[in-house]
Tab-separated table of C-alpha atoms in Angstrom:
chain	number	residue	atom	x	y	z
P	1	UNK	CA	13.943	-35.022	-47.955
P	2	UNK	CA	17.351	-36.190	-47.176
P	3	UNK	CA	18.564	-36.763	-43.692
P	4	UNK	CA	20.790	-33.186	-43.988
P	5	UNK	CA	17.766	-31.196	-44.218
P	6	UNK	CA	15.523	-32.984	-41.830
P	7	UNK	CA	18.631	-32.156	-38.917
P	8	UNK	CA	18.745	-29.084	-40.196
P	9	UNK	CA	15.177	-28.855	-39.928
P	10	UNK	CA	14.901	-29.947	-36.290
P	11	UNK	CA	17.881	-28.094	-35.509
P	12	UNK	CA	16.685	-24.729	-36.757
P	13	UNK	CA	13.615	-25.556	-34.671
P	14	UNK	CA	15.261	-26.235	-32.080
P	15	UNK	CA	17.087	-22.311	-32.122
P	16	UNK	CA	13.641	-21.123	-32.832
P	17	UNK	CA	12.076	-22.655	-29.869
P	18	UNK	CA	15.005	-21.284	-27.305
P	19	UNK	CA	14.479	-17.968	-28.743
P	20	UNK	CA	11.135	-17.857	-28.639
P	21	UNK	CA	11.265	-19.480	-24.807
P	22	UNK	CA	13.495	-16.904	-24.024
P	23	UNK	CA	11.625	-13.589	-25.491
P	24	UNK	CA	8.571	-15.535	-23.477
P	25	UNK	CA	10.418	-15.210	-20.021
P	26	UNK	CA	11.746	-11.703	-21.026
P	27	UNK	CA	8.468	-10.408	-21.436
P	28	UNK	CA	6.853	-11.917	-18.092
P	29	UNK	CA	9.528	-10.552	-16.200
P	30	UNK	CA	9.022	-6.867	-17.616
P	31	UNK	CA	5.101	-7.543	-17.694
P	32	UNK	CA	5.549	-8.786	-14.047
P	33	UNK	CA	8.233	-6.337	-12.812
P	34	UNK	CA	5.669	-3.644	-13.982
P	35	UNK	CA	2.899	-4.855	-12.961
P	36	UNK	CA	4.452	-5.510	-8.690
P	37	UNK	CA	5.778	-1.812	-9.025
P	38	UNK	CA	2.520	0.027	-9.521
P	39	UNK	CA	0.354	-2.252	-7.939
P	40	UNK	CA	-0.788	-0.810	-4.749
P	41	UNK	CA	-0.003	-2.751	-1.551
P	42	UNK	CA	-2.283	-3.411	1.862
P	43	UNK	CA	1.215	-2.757	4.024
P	44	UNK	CA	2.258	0.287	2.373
P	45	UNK	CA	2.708	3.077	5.178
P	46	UNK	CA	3.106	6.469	3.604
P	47	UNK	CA	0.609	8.951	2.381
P	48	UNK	CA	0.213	8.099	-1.364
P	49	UNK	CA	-3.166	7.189	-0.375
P	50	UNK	CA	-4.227	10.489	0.648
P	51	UNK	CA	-7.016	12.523	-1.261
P	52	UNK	CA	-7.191	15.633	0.728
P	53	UNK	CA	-4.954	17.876	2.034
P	54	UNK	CA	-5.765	19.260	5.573
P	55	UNK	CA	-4.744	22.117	8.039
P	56	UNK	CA	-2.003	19.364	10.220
P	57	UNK	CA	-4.066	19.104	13.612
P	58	UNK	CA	-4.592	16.895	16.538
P	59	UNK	CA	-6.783	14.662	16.729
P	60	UNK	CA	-8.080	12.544	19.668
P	61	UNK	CA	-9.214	9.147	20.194
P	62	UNK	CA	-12.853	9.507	22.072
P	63	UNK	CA	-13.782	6.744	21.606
P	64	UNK	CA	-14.065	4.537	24.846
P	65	UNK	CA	-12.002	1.208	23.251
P	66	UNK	CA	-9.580	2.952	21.842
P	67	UNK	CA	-9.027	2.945	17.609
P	68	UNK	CA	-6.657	0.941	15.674
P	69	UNK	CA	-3.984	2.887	13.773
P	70	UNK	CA	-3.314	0.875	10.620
P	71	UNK	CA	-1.070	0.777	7.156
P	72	UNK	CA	-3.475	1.868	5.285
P	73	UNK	CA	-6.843	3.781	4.991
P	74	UNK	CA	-9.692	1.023	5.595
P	75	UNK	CA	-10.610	-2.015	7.767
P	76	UNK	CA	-8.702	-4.314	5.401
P	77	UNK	CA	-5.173	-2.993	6.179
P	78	UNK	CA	-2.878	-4.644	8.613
P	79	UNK	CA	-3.382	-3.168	12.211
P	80	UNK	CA	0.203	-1.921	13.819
P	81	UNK	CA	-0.801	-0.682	16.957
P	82	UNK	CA	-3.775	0.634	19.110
P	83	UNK	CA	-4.272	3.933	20.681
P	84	UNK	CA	-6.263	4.266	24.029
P	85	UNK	CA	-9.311	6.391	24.619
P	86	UNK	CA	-7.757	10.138	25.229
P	87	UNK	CA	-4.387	9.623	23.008
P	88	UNK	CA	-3.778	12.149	20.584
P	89	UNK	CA	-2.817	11.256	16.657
P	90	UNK	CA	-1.106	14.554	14.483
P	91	UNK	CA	-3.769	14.207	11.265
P	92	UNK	CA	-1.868	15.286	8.172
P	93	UNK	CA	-4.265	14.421	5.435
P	94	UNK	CA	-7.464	12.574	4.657
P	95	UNK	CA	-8.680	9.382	2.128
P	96	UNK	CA	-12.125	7.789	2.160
P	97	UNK	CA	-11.928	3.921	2.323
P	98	UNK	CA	-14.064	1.378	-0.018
P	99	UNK	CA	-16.760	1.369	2.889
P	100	UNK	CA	-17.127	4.755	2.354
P	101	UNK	CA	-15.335	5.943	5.915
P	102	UNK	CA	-12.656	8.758	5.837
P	103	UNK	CA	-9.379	8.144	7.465
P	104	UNK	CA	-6.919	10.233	8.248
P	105	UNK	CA	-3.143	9.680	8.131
P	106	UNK	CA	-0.266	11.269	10.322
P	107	UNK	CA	1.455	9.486	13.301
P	108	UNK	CA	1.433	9.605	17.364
P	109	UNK	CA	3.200	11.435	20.001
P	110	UNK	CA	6.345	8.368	19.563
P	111	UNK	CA	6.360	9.158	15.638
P	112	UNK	CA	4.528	5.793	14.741
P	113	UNK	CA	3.021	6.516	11.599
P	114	UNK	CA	-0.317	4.945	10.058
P	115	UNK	CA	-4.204	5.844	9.612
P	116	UNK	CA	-6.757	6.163	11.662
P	117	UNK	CA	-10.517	6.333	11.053
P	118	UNK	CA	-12.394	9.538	11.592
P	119	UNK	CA	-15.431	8.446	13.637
P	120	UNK	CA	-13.390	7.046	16.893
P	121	UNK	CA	-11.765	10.440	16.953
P	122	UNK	CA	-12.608	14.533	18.081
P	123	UNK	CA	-11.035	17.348	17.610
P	124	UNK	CA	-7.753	17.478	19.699
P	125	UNK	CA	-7.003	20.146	22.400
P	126	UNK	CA	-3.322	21.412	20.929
């Protein structure tokens, strides 16, 4: 082979390996970008979560220390804020967690959304 061909060669290579680097990245990103948009999240607050529908009602902590009101529905979600023995939580709908609790979601009398588990909780007076 003459010199010509063997830069030629390495050249066309060369293209080939850009091109082929470059379809590489473009599918991770897509892969990726798919993958992070469908993948659930432990801090997201909303009611995607939710397996059953119920009648809205209040709900109220009886529990003498109070339950945790958290992002999502199970022990492994982030905790935003506590609610004392006697506060009342507006239960929209219900999931069951991995440990086999069920959780209901809806928000406090200041709007603060999140879930709460069942057991720390009676049936509210409103």
């Amino acid at each position: 082979m003459s010199p010509r061909f063997t830069y030629l060669n390495a050249r066309g290579a060369t293209r080939r390996l850009g091109r082929t680097a470059a379809t590489a990245a473009a599918v991770a990103v897509a892969v990726l970008g798919t993958t992070l948009a469908t993948a659930p999240t432990a801090s997201a607050l909303d009611s995607r979560s939710c397996t059953k529908n119920i009648t809205n009602q209040w709900r109220t902590v009886d529990d003498l220390a109070g339950a945790a009101v958290r992002s999502g529905p199970g022990e492994t979600y982030t905790k935003r804020y506590g609610l004392d023995f006697g506060r009342h939580f507006w239960a929209v709908c219900q999931a069951t967690s991995a440990a086999g609790n069920t959780w209901y979601f809806g928000k406090d009398i200041h709007d603060r959304k999140g879930w709460i588990v069942a057991f720390k909780t009676g049936k509210g007076k409103y």
